[in-house]
PDB file of C-alpha atoms in Angstrom:
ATOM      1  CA  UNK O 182      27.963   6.296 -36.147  1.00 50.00           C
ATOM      2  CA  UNK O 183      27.274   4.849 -32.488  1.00 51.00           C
ATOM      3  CA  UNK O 184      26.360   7.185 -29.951  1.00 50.00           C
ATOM      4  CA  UNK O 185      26.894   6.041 -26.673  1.00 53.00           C
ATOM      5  CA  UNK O 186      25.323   8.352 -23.703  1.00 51.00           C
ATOM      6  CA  UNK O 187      27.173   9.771 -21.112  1.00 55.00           C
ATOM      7  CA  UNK O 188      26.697   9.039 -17.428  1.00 56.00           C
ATOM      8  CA  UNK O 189      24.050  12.083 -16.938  1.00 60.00           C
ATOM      9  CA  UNK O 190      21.835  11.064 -19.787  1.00 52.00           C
ATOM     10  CA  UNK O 191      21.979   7.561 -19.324  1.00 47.00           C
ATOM     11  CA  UNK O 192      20.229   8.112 -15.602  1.00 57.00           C
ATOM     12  CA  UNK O 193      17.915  10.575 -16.816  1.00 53.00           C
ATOM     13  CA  UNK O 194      16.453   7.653 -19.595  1.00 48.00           C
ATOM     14  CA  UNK O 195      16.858   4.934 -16.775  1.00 46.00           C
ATOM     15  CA  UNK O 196      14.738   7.051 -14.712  1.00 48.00           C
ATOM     16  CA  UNK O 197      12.487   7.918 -17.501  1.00 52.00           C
ATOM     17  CA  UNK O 198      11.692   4.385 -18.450  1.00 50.00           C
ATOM     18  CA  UNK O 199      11.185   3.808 -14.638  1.00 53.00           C
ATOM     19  CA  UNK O 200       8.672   6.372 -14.354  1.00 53.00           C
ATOM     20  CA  UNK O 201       6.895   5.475 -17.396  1.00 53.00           C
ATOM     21  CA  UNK O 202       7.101   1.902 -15.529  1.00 50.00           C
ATOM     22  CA  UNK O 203       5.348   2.958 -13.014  1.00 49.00           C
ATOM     23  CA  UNK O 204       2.731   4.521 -14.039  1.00 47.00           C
ATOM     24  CA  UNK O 205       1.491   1.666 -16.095  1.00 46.00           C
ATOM     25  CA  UNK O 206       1.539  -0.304 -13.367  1.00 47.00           C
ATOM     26  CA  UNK O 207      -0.839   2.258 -11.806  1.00 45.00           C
ATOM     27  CA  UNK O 208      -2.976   2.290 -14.446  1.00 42.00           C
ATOM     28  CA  UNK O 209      -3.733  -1.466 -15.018  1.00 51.00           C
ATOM     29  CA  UNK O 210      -4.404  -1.481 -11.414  1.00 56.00           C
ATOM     30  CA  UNK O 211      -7.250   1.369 -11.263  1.00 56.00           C
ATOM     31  CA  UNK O 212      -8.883  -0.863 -14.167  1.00 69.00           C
ATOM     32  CA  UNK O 213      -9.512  -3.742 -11.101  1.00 80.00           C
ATOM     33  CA  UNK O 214     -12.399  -4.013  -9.793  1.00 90.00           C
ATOM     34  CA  UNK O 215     -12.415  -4.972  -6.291  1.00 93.00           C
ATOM     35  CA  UNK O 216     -14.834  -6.728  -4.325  1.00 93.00           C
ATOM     36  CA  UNK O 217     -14.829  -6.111  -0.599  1.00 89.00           C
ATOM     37  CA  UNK O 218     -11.319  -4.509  -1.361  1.00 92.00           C
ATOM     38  CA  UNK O 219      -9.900  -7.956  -2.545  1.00 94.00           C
ATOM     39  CA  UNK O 220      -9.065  -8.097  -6.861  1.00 95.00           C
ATOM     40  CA  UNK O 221     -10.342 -12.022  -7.895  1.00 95.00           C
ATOM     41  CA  UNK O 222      -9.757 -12.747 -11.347  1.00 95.00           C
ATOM     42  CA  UNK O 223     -13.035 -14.067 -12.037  1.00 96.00           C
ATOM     43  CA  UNK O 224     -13.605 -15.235 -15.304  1.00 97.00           C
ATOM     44  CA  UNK O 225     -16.372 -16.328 -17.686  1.00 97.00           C
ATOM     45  CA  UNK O 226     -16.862 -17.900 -20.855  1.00 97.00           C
ATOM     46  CA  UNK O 227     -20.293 -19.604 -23.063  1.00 97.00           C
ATOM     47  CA  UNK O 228     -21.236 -23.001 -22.081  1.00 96.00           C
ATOM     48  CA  UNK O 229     -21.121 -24.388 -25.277  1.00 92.00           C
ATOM     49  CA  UNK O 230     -20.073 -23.448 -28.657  1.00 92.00           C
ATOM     50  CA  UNK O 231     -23.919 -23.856 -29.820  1.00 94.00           C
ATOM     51  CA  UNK O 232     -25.392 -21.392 -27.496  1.00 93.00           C
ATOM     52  CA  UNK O 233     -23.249 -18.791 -26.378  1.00 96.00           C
ATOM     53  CA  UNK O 234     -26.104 -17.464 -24.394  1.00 97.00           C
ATOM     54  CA  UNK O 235     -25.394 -19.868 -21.671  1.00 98.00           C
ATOM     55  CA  UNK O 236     -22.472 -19.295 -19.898  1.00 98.00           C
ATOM     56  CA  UNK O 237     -19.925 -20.508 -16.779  1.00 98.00           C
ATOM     57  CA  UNK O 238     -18.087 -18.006 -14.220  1.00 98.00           C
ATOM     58  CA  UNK O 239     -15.569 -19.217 -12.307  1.00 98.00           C
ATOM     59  CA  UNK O 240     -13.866 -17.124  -9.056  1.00 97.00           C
ATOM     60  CA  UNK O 241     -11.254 -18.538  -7.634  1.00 97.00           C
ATOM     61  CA  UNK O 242      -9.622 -17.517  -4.316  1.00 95.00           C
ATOM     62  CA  UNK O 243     -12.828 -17.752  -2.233  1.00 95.00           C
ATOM     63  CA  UNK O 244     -10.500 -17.906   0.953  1.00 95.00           C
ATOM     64  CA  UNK O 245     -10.114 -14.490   0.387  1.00 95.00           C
ATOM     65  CA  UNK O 246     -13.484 -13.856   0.886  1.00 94.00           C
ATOM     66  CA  UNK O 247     -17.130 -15.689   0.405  1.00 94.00           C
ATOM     67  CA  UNK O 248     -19.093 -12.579   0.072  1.00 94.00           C
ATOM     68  CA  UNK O 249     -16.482 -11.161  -1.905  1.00 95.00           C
ATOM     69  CA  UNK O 250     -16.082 -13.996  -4.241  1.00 96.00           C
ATOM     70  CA  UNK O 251     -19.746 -13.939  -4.403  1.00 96.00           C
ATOM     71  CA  UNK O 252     -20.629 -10.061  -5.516  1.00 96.00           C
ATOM     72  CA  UNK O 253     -17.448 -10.842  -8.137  1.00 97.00           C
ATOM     73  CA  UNK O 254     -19.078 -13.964  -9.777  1.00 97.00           C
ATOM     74  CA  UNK O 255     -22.409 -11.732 -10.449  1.00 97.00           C
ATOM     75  CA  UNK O 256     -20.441  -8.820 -11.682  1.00 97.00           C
ATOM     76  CA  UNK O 257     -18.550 -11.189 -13.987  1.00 97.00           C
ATOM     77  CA  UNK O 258     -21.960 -12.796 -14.779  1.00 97.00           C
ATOM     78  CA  UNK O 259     -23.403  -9.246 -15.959  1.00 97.00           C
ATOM     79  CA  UNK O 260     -20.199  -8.395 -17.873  1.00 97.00           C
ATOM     80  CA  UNK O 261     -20.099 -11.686 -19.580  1.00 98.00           C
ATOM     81  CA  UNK O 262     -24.161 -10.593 -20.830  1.00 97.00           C
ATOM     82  CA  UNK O 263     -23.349  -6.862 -21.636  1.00 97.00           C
ATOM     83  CA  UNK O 264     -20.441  -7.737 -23.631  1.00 97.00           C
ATOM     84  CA  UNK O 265     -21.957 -10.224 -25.667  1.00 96.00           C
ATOM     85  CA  UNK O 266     -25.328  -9.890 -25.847  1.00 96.00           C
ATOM     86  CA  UNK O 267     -25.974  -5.754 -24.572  1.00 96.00           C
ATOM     87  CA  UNK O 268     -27.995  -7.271 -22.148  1.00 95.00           C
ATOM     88  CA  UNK O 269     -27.726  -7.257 -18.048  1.00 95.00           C
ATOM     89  CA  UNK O 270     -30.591  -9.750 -17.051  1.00 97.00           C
ATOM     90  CA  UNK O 271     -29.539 -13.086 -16.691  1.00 98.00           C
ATOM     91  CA  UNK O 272     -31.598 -15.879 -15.773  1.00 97.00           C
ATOM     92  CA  UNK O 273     -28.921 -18.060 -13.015  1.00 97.00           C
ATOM     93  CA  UNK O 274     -29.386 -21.773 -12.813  1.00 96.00           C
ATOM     94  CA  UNK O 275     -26.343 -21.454  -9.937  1.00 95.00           C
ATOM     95  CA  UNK O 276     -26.405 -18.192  -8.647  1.00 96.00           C
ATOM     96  CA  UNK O 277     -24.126 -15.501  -6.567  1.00 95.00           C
ATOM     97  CA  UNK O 278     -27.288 -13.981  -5.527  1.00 94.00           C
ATOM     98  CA  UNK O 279     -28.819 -17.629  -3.900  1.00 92.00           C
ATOM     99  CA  UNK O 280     -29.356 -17.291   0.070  1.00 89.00           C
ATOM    100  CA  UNK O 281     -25.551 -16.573   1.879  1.00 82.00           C
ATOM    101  CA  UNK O 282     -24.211 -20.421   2.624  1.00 82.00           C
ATOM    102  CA  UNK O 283     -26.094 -22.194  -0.174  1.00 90.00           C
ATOM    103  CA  UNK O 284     -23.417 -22.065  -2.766  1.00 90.00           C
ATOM    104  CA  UNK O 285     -20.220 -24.508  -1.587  1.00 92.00           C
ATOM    105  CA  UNK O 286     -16.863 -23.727  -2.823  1.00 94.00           C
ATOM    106  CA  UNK O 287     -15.515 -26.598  -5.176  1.00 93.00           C
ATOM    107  CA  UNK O 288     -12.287 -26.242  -3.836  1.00 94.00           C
ATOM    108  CA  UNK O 289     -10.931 -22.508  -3.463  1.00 96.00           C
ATOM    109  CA  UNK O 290     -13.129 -21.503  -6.039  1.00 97.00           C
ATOM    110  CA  UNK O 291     -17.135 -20.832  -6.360  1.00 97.00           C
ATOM    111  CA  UNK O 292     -18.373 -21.938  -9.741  1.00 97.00           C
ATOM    112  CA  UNK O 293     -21.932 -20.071 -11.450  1.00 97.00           C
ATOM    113  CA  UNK O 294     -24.119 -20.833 -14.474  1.00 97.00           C
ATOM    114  CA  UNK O 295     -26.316 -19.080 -16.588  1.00 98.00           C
ATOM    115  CA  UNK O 296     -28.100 -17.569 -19.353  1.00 98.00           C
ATOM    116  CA  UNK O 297     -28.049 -14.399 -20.696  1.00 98.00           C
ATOM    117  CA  UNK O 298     -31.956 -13.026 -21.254  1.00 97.00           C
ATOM    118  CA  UNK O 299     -32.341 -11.313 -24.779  1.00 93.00           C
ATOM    119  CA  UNK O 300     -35.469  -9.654 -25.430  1.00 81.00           C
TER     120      UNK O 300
END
């Protein structure tokens, strides 16, 4: 037997769904970390297969913001070592923390190495 719903109940689901919607959109978005109130989706990954100590971040979008994209790639940098390794010292070989200016963009997007220190 189908049940089909009626005007009434049919808007109160709609609305329902809508809500519920919503506030998983709200959600995912208090997960974001901003930097300088801008969200980059910085990312990181190992270096190589051998040595997943050594790693690459990448932030793109430094238009939106040098110093920004700069605190972002160290955050993703510390991540990157706490997730893999429990560890938040890292030993940069290109760094987010160099002097302001020393770091060019490669493109839109600022590109640091390094390696994860394990005790």
């Amino acid at each position: 037997m189908t049940h089909i719903l009626s005007g009434r109940g049919a808007r109160t689901l709609v609305l329902a769904l809508m809500a519920g919607a919503m506030l998983a959109g709200c959600a995912r978005n208090a997960d974001r970390v901003t930097f300088n109130g801008v969200f980059y989706k910085q990312k990181s990954k190992a270096a190589s297969k051998d040595n997943r100590e050594l790693f690459v971040v990448t932030v793109p979008r430094v238009n939106r913001g040098y110093d920004g994209a700069l605190a972002a790639g160290a955050y993703e940098g510390k991540r990157y070592c706490v997730q893999n390794f429990g560890t938040s010292e890292i030993e940069w070989y290109r760094s987010p923390l160099a002097p302001r200016g020393t770091v060019q963009p490669d493109g839109n997007k600022l590109t640091f190495t390094g390696k994860c220190v394990l005790w």
